XYZ file of N, CA and C in Angstrom:
726
model
N 101.810 118.600 -11.634
C 101.486 117.937 -12.917
C 100.262 117.020 -12.516
N 99.317 117.180 -13.562
C 97.932 116.512 -13.330
C 97.913 115.269 -13.990
N 97.570 114.116 -13.615
C 97.508 112.819 -14.128
C 96.130 112.586 -14.610
N 95.854 112.287 -15.850
C 94.666 112.008 -16.509
C 94.591 110.757 -16.952
N 93.762 109.778 -16.514
C 93.794 108.301 -16.812
C 92.527 107.933 -17.555
N 92.564 107.346 -18.712
C 91.712 106.831 -19.235
C 91.467 105.197 -19.059
N 90.274 104.653 -18.687
C 90.350 103.145 -18.382
C 89.708 102.491 -19.626
N 90.293 101.166 -19.860
C 89.902 100.420 -20.842
C 90.827 99.057 -20.882
N 90.534 98.278 -21.896
C 91.302 96.955 -22.031
C 92.087 96.963 -23.414
N 93.395 96.667 -23.346
C 94.151 96.959 -24.515
C 93.851 95.641 -25.758
N 94.278 96.203 -26.827
C 94.049 95.325 -27.964
C 92.851 95.654 -28.775
N 93.239 95.376 -30.118
C 92.129 95.917 -31.102
C 90.870 95.115 -31.063
N 90.721 94.008 -30.232
C 89.323 93.430 -30.068
C 88.550 94.172 -29.064
N 89.119 95.119 -28.403
C 88.383 95.768 -27.264
C 88.261 97.361 -27.615
N 88.852 97.767 -28.604
C 88.999 99.271 -28.628
C 87.818 99.863 -28.920
N 86.617 99.207 -29.607
C 85.425 99.834 -29.808
C 84.345 99.500 -28.651
N 84.809 98.846 -27.560
C 83.796 98.516 -26.476
C 83.429 99.568 -25.765
N 82.143 99.709 -25.253
C 81.795 100.887 -24.194
C 82.724 100.745 -23.040
N 83.035 99.675 -22.739
C 83.993 99.724 -21.492
C 85.235 100.518 -21.828
N 85.661 100.745 -23.088
C 86.784 101.553 -23.400
C 86.565 102.997 -23.581
N 85.453 103.529 -23.200
C 85.311 105.052 -23.433
C 86.324 105.949 -22.892
N 86.898 105.565 -21.831
C 87.896 106.088 -21.090
C 89.100 106.262 -21.880
N 89.456 105.117 -22.730
C 90.675 105.264 -23.683
C 90.177 106.276 -24.725
N 89.132 106.206 -25.210
C 88.831 107.179 -26.115
C 88.775 108.473 -25.699
N 88.467 108.896 -24.487
C 88.502 110.406 -24.042
C 89.832 110.817 -23.822
N 90.750 109.942 -23.461
C 92.076 110.527 -23.301
C 92.759 110.743 -24.794
N 92.349 109.682 -25.592
C 92.835 109.850 -27.015
C 92.587 111.049 -27.795
N 91.308 111.531 -27.368
C 90.779 112.893 -28.051
C 91.419 113.917 -27.390
N 91.702 113.927 -26.181
C 92.312 114.987 -25.337
C 93.935 115.157 -25.973
N 94.587 113.805 -26.135
C 95.607 114.059 -26.765
C 95.733 114.656 -28.172
N 94.872 114.290 -28.958
C 94.853 115.053 -30.383
C 94.550 116.488 -30.274
N 93.557 116.856 -29.441
C 93.029 118.139 -29.410
C 94.078 118.966 -28.964
N 95.018 118.672 -27.878
C 96.136 119.602 -27.448
C 97.515 119.233 -27.954
N 97.437 118.422 -29.025
C 98.731 118.086 -29.730
C 99.796 117.603 -28.559
N 99.387 116.591 -27.805
C 100.309 116.016 -26.956
C 101.400 115.122 -27.836
N 102.632 114.856 -27.011
C 103.592 114.030 -27.409
C 103.204 112.657 -27.843
N 104.052 111.946 -28.602
C 103.494 110.602 -28.890
C 103.268 109.725 -27.829
N 102.449 108.675 -28.047
C 102.248 107.864 -26.888
C 103.677 106.682 -26.716
N 103.966 106.714 -25.670
C 105.202 105.635 -25.387
C 104.818 104.560 -24.180
N 105.156 103.520 -24.073
C 105.174 102.637 -23.161
C 105.926 102.907 -21.873
N 105.261 103.015 -20.779
C 105.819 103.272 -19.456
C 104.745 102.882 -18.175
N 105.226 102.581 -17.209
C 104.236 102.455 -16.095
C 103.091 101.383 -16.401
N 103.436 100.276 -16.947
C 102.661 99.164 -17.346
C 101.515 99.787 -18.178
N 101.721 100.733 -19.011
C 100.660 101.508 -19.784
C 101.239 102.260 -20.956
N 100.515 103.068 -21.541
C 100.881 103.927 -22.680
C 100.728 105.458 -21.956
N 101.741 106.520 -22.196
C 101.504 107.702 -21.727
C 101.749 108.763 -22.639
N 101.311 109.745 -22.565
C 101.795 110.998 -23.308
C 101.799 112.334 -22.470
N 102.653 113.131 -22.873
C 102.779 114.354 -21.975
C 102.358 115.535 -22.873
N 101.835 116.562 -22.266
C 101.639 117.857 -22.859
C 101.174 118.851 -22.013
N 100.579 120.063 -22.625
C 100.013 121.051 -21.854
C 98.588 121.352 -22.055
N 97.760 121.645 -20.957
C 96.497 122.050 -21.025
C 96.262 123.463 -20.341
N 95.889 124.440 -21.134
C 95.888 125.822 -20.559
C 96.732 126.079 -19.371
N 98.282 125.919 -19.864
C 99.245 126.077 -19.177
C 99.687 125.385 -18.002
N 98.982 124.048 -17.989
C 99.515 123.204 -16.888
C 99.842 121.795 -17.595
N 100.865 121.300 -16.994
C 101.692 120.054 -17.433
C 100.688 118.820 -17.036
N 100.340 118.096 -18.130
C 99.484 117.086 -17.729
C 100.045 115.548 -18.468
N 100.025 114.718 -17.501
C 100.405 113.325 -18.346
C 99.021 112.506 -18.377
N 99.004 112.077 -19.810
C 97.662 111.202 -19.924
C 98.384 109.849 -19.855
N 97.525 108.875 -19.281
C 97.834 107.317 -19.151
C 96.751 106.516 -19.492
N 97.165 105.652 -20.307
C 96.092 104.259 -20.669
C 96.644 103.185 -20.026
N 96.364 102.689 -19.037
C 96.875 101.394 -18.400
C 96.637 100.155 -19.492
N 97.775 99.366 -19.707
C 97.778 98.217 -20.365
C 97.689 96.977 -19.723
N 97.295 97.009 -18.454
C 97.333 95.779 -17.620
C 95.965 95.192 -17.660
N 94.969 95.513 -18.455
C 93.630 95.216 -18.484
C 92.861 95.822 -17.266
N 91.587 95.983 -17.480
C 90.741 96.764 -16.667
C 91.015 96.312 -15.111
N 90.920 95.131 -14.613
C 90.898 94.560 -13.467
C 92.187 94.886 -12.730
N 93.257 95.284 -13.379
C 94.551 95.730 -12.405
C 94.927 97.072 -12.944
N 94.032 97.810 -13.336
C 94.516 99.279 -13.626
C 95.101 99.986 -12.616
N 94.910 99.625 -11.331
C 95.446 100.487 -10.103
C 96.914 100.346 -10.156
N 97.454 99.148 -10.708
C 99.081 98.782 -10.784
C 99.682 99.877 -11.541
N 99.163 100.202 -12.770
C 99.729 101.168 -13.648
C 99.556 102.599 -12.968
N 98.216 103.061 -12.607
C 98.087 104.393 -12.038
C 98.975 104.585 -10.977
N 99.109 103.747 -10.123
C 99.991 103.746 -8.920
C 101.716 104.005 -9.354
N 101.966 103.352 -10.246
C 103.404 103.556 -10.763
C 103.624 104.738 -11.172
N 102.831 105.369 -11.999
C 102.888 106.682 -12.560
C 102.800 107.835 -11.563
N 101.641 107.681 -10.844
C 101.581 108.728 -9.560
C 102.750 108.731 -8.499
N 103.194 107.584 -8.259
C 104.451 107.448 -7.372
C 105.765 108.072 -8.089
N 105.940 107.764 -9.344
C 107.189 108.365 -10.024
C 107.072 109.881 -10.014
N 106.017 110.488 -10.323
C 105.883 112.060 -10.206
C 105.272 112.487 -9.060
N 105.212 111.681 -8.048
C 104.850 112.292 -6.926
C 103.469 113.230 -7.023
N 102.472 112.522 -7.642
C 101.180 113.168 -7.819
C 100.154 112.659 -6.812
N 99.501 113.606 -6.115
C 98.560 113.306 -4.922
C 97.409 112.735 -5.609
N 96.736 111.872 -5.003
C 95.344 111.336 -5.538
C 94.473 112.424 -5.989
N 94.198 113.560 -5.430
C 93.382 114.609 -5.593
C 93.717 115.270 -6.985
N 94.834 114.939 -7.516
C 95.590 115.571 -8.887
C 95.365 114.584 -9.849
N 94.615 113.461 -9.788
C 94.299 112.513 -10.596
C 92.896 112.580 -11.129
N 92.531 112.428 -12.398
C 91.330 112.368 -13.010
C 91.196 111.019 -13.755
N 90.215 110.137 -13.387
C 90.099 108.847 -14.106
C 88.812 108.931 -14.779
N 88.849 108.740 -16.100
C 87.827 108.604 -17.070
C 87.418 107.209 -17.172
N 86.130 106.895 -17.051
C 85.543 105.496 -17.031
C 84.002 105.568 -17.368
N 83.842 104.392 -17.961
C 82.315 104.014 -18.256
C 81.437 104.062 -17.027
N 80.265 104.468 -17.237
C 79.373 104.484 -15.944
C 77.945 104.102 -16.420
N 77.743 102.883 -15.888
C 76.394 102.209 -16.294
C 75.105 102.902 -15.636
N 75.426 103.597 -14.520
C 74.251 104.308 -13.961
C 74.081 105.725 -14.346
N 74.455 106.178 -15.472
C 74.300 107.524 -16.055
C 73.886 107.095 -17.441
N 72.736 108.013 -18.016
C 72.269 107.645 -19.321
C 73.400 107.976 -20.176
N 73.393 107.390 -21.557
C 74.501 107.487 -22.524
C 74.744 109.121 -22.753
N 75.845 109.498 -22.980
C 76.316 110.843 -23.104
C 76.284 111.710 -21.777
N 75.801 111.382 -20.746
C 75.820 112.326 -19.449
C 77.181 112.005 -18.818
N 77.600 113.084 -18.211
C 78.837 113.113 -17.486
C 78.831 113.761 -16.202
N 79.539 113.129 -14.983
C 79.586 113.617 -13.842
C 81.236 113.401 -13.351
N 81.487 114.497 -12.574
C 82.799 114.452 -12.065
C 82.661 114.635 -10.424
N 83.383 113.813 -9.862
C 83.304 113.825 -8.391
C 84.632 113.457 -7.732
N 84.952 113.860 -6.576
C 86.108 113.464 -5.824
C 85.803 112.318 -4.903
N 86.480 111.087 -4.812
C 86.203 110.252 -4.138
C 84.853 109.372 -4.318
N 84.403 108.522 -3.581
C 83.352 107.779 -3.681
C 83.631 106.198 -3.888
N 82.602 105.430 -4.000
C 82.634 104.226 -4.232
C 82.925 103.678 -5.606
N 83.228 102.357 -5.725
C 83.606 101.905 -7.121
C 82.435 101.364 -7.752
N 81.355 101.211 -7.087
C 80.048 100.895 -7.996
C 80.143 99.664 -8.709
N 81.035 98.613 -8.203
C 81.141 97.497 -9.061
C 81.954 97.620 -10.161
N 82.635 98.599 -10.523
C 83.682 98.927 -11.618
C 84.836 98.198 -11.267
N 85.376 97.372 -11.834
C 86.646 96.682 -11.559
C 87.844 97.441 -11.705
N 87.759 98.407 -12.754
C 89.013 99.398 -12.817
C 89.133 100.270 -11.719
N 87.967 100.725 -11.110
C 88.001 101.784 -9.993
C 88.247 100.976 -8.781
N 87.784 99.628 -8.707
C 87.988 98.729 -7.548
C 89.534 98.517 -7.503
N 90.356 98.395 -8.540
C 91.724 98.259 -8.528
C 92.458 99.404 -7.998
N 91.817 100.563 -8.454
C 92.690 101.816 -8.277
C 92.499 102.144 -6.705
N 91.177 101.957 -6.333
C 90.977 102.199 -4.785
C 91.934 101.310 -3.950
N 92.317 100.176 -4.479
C 93.093 99.279 -3.561
C 94.402 99.611 -3.606
N 94.896 100.366 -4.645
C 96.347 101.027 -4.634
C 96.485 102.309 -4.213
N 95.443 103.167 -4.512
C 95.588 104.616 -4.127
C 94.713 105.142 -3.031
N 93.617 104.265 -2.648
C 92.580 104.790 -1.796
C 91.684 105.600 -2.704
N 90.654 106.198 -2.047
C 89.384 106.682 -2.786
C 89.462 108.197 -3.353
N 90.490 108.723 -2.649
C 90.505 110.417 -2.707
C 91.072 110.758 -4.191
N 90.623 110.127 -5.221
C 90.972 110.824 -6.616
C 89.742 111.049 -7.250
N 89.922 111.990 -8.466
C 88.740 112.452 -9.046
C 88.129 111.491 -10.038
N 86.950 111.274 -10.314
C 86.346 110.372 -11.208
C 85.573 111.044 -12.238
N 85.765 110.891 -13.411
C 84.940 111.427 -14.669
C 84.106 110.246 -15.089
N 82.670 110.260 -14.654
C 81.993 109.363 -15.168
C 81.281 109.490 -16.204
N 81.613 108.633 -17.380
C 80.865 108.832 -18.630
C 79.821 107.868 -18.985
N 78.682 108.343 -18.948
C 77.274 107.581 -19.089
C 77.301 106.834 -20.350
N 77.104 105.446 -20.125
C 76.948 104.524 -21.311
C 75.416 103.885 -21.321
N 74.681 104.108 -20.169
C 73.455 103.551 -20.020
C 73.421 102.185 -19.430
N 72.396 101.809 -18.870
C 72.258 100.301 -18.290
C 71.363 99.551 -19.032
N 71.742 98.275 -19.319
C 70.978 97.370 -20.438
C 69.704 96.941 -19.620
N 69.617 97.078 -18.513
C 68.142 96.819 -17.961
C 68.154 95.683 -16.955
N 69.003 94.710 -17.040
C 69.001 93.665 -16.321
C 70.710 93.267 -15.861
N 70.874 92.764 -14.887
C 72.317 92.286 -14.405
C 72.902 91.371 -15.311
N 72.097 90.271 -15.880
C 72.570 89.452 -16.812
C 73.176 90.009 -17.930
N 72.748 91.126 -18.499
C 73.228 91.796 -19.795
C 74.203 92.761 -19.617
N 74.659 93.082 -18.409
C 75.636 93.919 -18.004
C 76.925 93.688 -18.718
N 77.496 92.458 -18.552
C 78.762 92.199 -19.259
C 78.798 92.289 -20.660
N 77.891 91.748 -21.286
C 77.600 91.814 -22.891
C 77.481 93.240 -23.195
N 76.827 94.077 -22.410
C 76.670 95.513 -22.750
C 78.023 96.297 -22.710
N 78.780 96.244 -21.664
C 79.984 97.052 -21.470
C 81.059 96.441 -22.196
N 81.027 95.232 -22.734
C 82.198 94.520 -23.317
C 81.662 94.604 -24.887
N 80.410 95.086 -25.216
C 80.009 95.161 -26.554
C 80.388 96.415 -27.242
N 80.591 96.439 -28.483
C 81.062 97.645 -29.222
C 79.819 98.637 -29.350
N 80.251 100.061 -29.290
C 79.035 101.175 -29.634
C 78.690 100.774 -30.964
N 77.336 100.976 -31.214
C 76.699 100.901 -32.357
C 76.943 102.063 -33.450
N 76.790 101.974 -34.685
C 76.901 102.948 -35.642
C 76.164 104.152 -35.196
N 74.875 104.093 -34.684
C 73.934 104.931 -34.511
C 74.561 105.820 -33.219
N 75.342 105.365 -32.339
C 75.918 105.892 -31.354
C 76.755 107.210 -31.558
N 77.293 107.397 -32.934
C 78.129 108.223 -33.275
C 77.681 109.720 -32.955
N 76.128 109.771 -33.055
C 75.395 110.935 -33.015
C 75.492 111.652 -31.543
N 75.838 110.733 -30.625
C 76.198 111.336 -29.330
C 77.591 111.100 -28.809
N 78.272 109.980 -29.304
C 79.660 109.792 -28.793
C 80.674 110.735 -29.245
N 80.560 110.979 -30.613
C 81.756 111.920 -31.191
C 81.546 113.202 -30.521
N 80.386 113.984 -30.557
C 80.036 115.082 -29.959
C 80.870 115.031 -28.481
N 80.510 114.099 -27.778
C 80.803 113.983 -26.359
C 82.236 114.050 -26.139
N 83.075 113.136 -26.923
C 84.511 113.186 -26.751
C 85.010 114.433 -27.119
N 84.507 115.080 -28.352
C 84.930 116.406 -28.575
C 84.777 117.387 -27.752
N 83.637 117.453 -26.922
C 83.325 118.416 -25.932
C 84.265 118.107 -24.530
N 84.590 116.999 -24.292
C 85.167 116.773 -23.122
C 86.716 117.194 -23.445
N 87.274 116.983 -24.668
C 88.438 117.634 -24.901
C 88.703 119.125 -24.910
N 87.526 119.513 -25.686
C 87.464 121.072 -25.773
C 87.447 121.725 -24.272
N 86.725 121.307 -23.407
C 86.619 121.845 -21.977
C 87.380 121.187 -20.992
N 88.454 120.530 -21.488
C 89.404 119.868 -20.609
C 90.288 120.822 -19.532
N 90.307 122.013 -20.147
C 91.019 123.191 -19.384
C 90.331 123.196 -17.932
N 89.131 123.154 -17.801
C 88.499 123.295 -16.631
C 88.892 122.242 -15.557
N 89.033 121.111 -16.236
C 89.469 119.943 -15.382
C 90.798 120.171 -15.060
N 91.680 120.802 -15.772
C 93.119 121.166 -15.461
C 93.352 122.034 -14.397
N 92.074 122.755 -14.188
C 92.322 123.971 -13.350
C 91.439 123.579 -12.077
N 90.983 122.426 -12.039
C 90.289 121.919 -10.794
C 88.853 122.262 -10.659
N 88.310 122.971 -11.896
C 86.943 123.443 -11.852
C 86.144 122.542 -12.468
N 85.762 121.375 -11.439
C 84.945 120.378 -12.045
C 83.269 120.768 -12.277
N 82.814 121.716 -11.506
C 81.476 121.960 -11.676
C 81.497 122.838 -13.107
N 82.507 123.497 -13.315
C 82.653 124.430 -14.536
C 82.462 123.368 -15.741
N 83.344 122.400 -15.571
C 83.423 121.466 -16.695
C 82.182 120.815 -17.076
N 81.502 120.422 -15.991
C 80.199 119.758 -16.154
C 79.249 120.798 -16.672
N 79.173 121.961 -16.332
C 78.136 122.876 -16.868
C 78.409 123.160 -18.376
N 79.756 123.303 -18.683
C 80.087 123.587 -20.187
C 79.599 122.251 -20.827
N 79.709 121.147 -20.368
C 79.214 119.890 -21.162
C 77.789 120.110 -21.263
N 77.134 120.711 -20.126
C 75.596 120.595 -20.260
C 75.363 121.678 -21.350
N 75.770 122.898 -21.400
C 75.550 123.828 -22.311
C 75.874 123.463 -23.964
N 76.967 122.665 -23.976
C 77.410 122.013 -25.201
C 76.277 121.155 -25.865
N 75.757 120.267 -24.832
C 74.811 119.434 -25.335
C 73.343 119.994 -25.437
N 73.025 121.334 -25.048
C 71.938 121.864 -25.201
C 71.002 121.564 -24.281
N 71.434 120.995 -23.078
C 70.545 120.491 -22.035
C 71.120 120.304 -20.768
N 70.196 120.062 -19.682
C 70.955 119.601 -18.380
C 71.721 118.384 -18.470
N 72.800 118.327 -17.542
C 73.521 117.100 -17.345
C 72.797 116.370 -16.252
N 71.724 116.712 -15.598
C 71.103 115.985 -14.533
C 70.364 114.973 -15.134
N 70.484 113.536 -14.805
C 69.990 112.478 -15.547
C 68.673 112.533 -14.968
N 67.695 112.089 -15.823
C 66.352 111.799 -15.316
C 66.340 110.785 -13.920
N 65.419 111.132 -13.094
C 65.190 110.248 -11.860
C 66.205 110.802 -10.855
N 67.242 111.436 -10.959
C 68.149 111.750 -10.006
C 67.549 112.886 -8.879
N 68.215 112.911 -7.813
C 67.555 113.818 -6.819
C 67.429 115.201 -7.376
N 66.046 115.700 -7.198
C 65.881 117.077 -7.692
C 65.521 117.042 -9.103
N 65.296 116.032 -9.953
C 64.859 116.029 -11.201
C 63.617 115.268 -11.162
N 62.835 115.839 -12.514
C 61.760 115.255 -12.638
C 61.648 113.867 -13.199
N 60.874 112.920 -12.781
C 60.883 111.347 -13.363
C 61.019 111.592 -14.777
N 61.615 110.609 -15.414
C 61.437 110.678 -16.970
C 60.284 109.854 -17.370
N 59.521 110.361 -18.458
C 58.437 109.713 -19.012
C 58.876 108.807 -20.325
N 58.401 107.567 -20.220
C 58.863 106.727 -21.302
C 58.371 107.287 -22.697
N 59.310 107.234 -23.520
C 59.165 107.626 -25.086
C 59.259 106.661 -25.815
N 58.434 106.671 -26.963
C 58.394 105.498 -27.948
C 59.731 105.778 -28.753
N 60.468 104.752 -29.028
C 61.602 104.747 -29.801
C 61.314 104.968 -31.351
N 61.986 105.867 -31.985
C 61.827 106.031 -33.429
C 62.323 104.859 -34.297
N 61.877 104.541 -35.241
C 62.009 103.507 -35.998
C 63.566 103.433 -36.392
N 64.312 102.354 -36.261
C 65.805 102.270 -36.573
C 66.743 102.968 -35.634
N 66.195 103.564 -34.400
C 67.081 103.967 -33.464
C 67.259 103.365 -32.314
N 68.378 103.212 -31.747
C 68.701 102.648 -30.474
C 68.355 103.442 -29.287
N 68.281 102.903 -28.019
C 67.941 103.621 -26.965
C 68.959 104.720 -26.534
N 70.331 104.214 -27.081
C 71.159 105.370 -26.992
C 71.187 106.463 -27.907
N 70.896 106.289 -29.049
C 70.704 107.327 -29.778
C 69.556 108.419 -29.393
N 68.641 107.655 -28.783
C 67.344 108.564 -28.235
C 67.825 109.527 -27.132
N 69.126 109.123 -26.475
C 69.528 109.919 -25.369
C 70.315 111.168 -25.673
N 70.498 111.312 -26.906
C 71.187 112.587 -27.544
C 70.893 112.921 -29.041
N 69.993 113.564 -29.282
C 69.585 113.793 -30.743
C 70.444 115.038 -31.370
N 70.562 115.145 -32.585
C 71.294 116.169 -33.159
C 71.545 115.962 -34.551
N 72.268 116.855 -35.344
C 72.663 116.641 -36.645
C 73.778 115.705 -36.665
N 74.073 114.871 -37.816
C 75.055 113.958 -37.925
C 76.480 114.691 -38.058
N 77.283 114.518 -36.981
C 78.591 115.240 -37.230
C 79.610 114.521 -38.116
N 80.527 115.090 -38.558
C 81.357 114.552 -39.492
C 82.680 113.987 -38.861
N 83.088 112.945 -39.246
C 84.319 112.311 -38.682
C 85.602 113.101 -38.896
N 86.588 112.984 -37.923
C 87.726 113.798 -38.222
C 88.467 113.246 -39.234
N 89.254 113.943 -39.979
C 89.931 113.409 -41.198
C 91.190 112.944 -40.862
N 91.746 113.325 -39.751
C 93.078 112.816 -39.605
C 93.104 112.853 -37.790
N 94.430 112.264 -37.417
C 94.452 112.263 -36.081
C 94.300 110.744 -35.445
N 94.743 110.553 -34.190
C 94.497 109.205 -33.695
C 93.174 108.828 -33.712
N 91.996 109.624 -33.409
C 90.737 109.469 -33.232
C 90.099 109.023 -34.741
N 90.530 109.553 -35.578
C 90.176 109.192 -37.147
C 90.003 107.734 -37.490
N 91.017 107.041 -37.311
C 91.125 105.661 -37.609
C 90.359 104.855 -36.679
N 90.379 105.265 -35.462
C 89.365 104.402 -34.433
C 88.017 104.496 -34.862
N 87.462 105.846 -35.150
C 86.218 106.134 -35.232
C 85.761 105.561 -36.757
N 86.534 105.549 -37.649
C 86.281 105.130 -38.857
C 85.892 103.431 -38.726
N 86.715 102.803 -37.967
C 86.706 101.409 -37.641
C 85.210 101.092 -36.934
N 85.095 102.062 -35.900
C 83.874 101.810 -35.234
C 82.669 101.987 -35.992
N 82.504 102.971 -36.556
C 81.349 103.325 -37.371
C 81.181 103.450 -38.729
N 82.384 102.878 -39.317
C 82.350 102.666 -40.847
C 82.374 103.958 -41.500
N 83.460 104.489 -41.848
C 83.666 105.692 -42.553
C 83.015 105.855 -43.789
N 82.795 107.100 -44.448
C 82.051 107.457 -45.529
C 82.991 106.895 -46.575
C-alpha cells in the first residue's frame, strides 16, 4: 500500500489557506479516482482507493500542522508502510507558485509539518513540494502561508490540482521524475524555477494591472469550476462561484 498524505490545518477557518494546499491536493486525488468516503482514523481523516492498479491510502492529519507526524506514524505503523512508500504533499515557500518538486528525503526547511514527520518517522519519505511563492521577507511568512489564496490564484491553482490528480499514477508507480515531467508538459513550460542551478536568472517583469504576483506565475485561460464533488464546494467558497 502507498500512503499519500496531505498536510494542512483542520477547520473551516483554515481550508482556504496556502498552508492547506496539501489537503487540497489529496481531496482532488480522492475525487478524480472515486475513492471511498473520508472517515476518521489515525488522528486524521482517511480514504482508500486504487490508482492505476495500486492500493492507496489518503490521509489528512487532524492534529494541526505542528503535530502531523503523530497521525502519519499511526497510519504507517498500522499498515506497515515503509517511509519510502509515503508521499507527503505540502506547501513550499521556496518554489514559485504552481511549481512542483518531488524528492526522497531532505530537510524540513522550517516547515513544521515536515519537522514533526521527521521526528516520528525519520527523513526517508517522499516529499511533493507544492510552490506557493515567498512573500519577500521573513516577517511576512506567517501571514502569507496562513492567508487564503486570492480569487486570481484560481488561474494556476485549479489546473495544478487537476494535473496532480491526473498524473498521480506516476507517483503510485514510484516514477517521480515522470510525474514532474508530465506536470511540466501540462503547464506548457519547464518545472525548473528561475534562479535554480542550471536555470537562467529570472528577469523582473512589470505586473499587469489587477494581477497578483501569483497570477503572473502561471498565465492561461480561465478554467471552469467543477460542478460537483468534494472540490466543488471548497473552490466555490475560495474563489466565489459564478
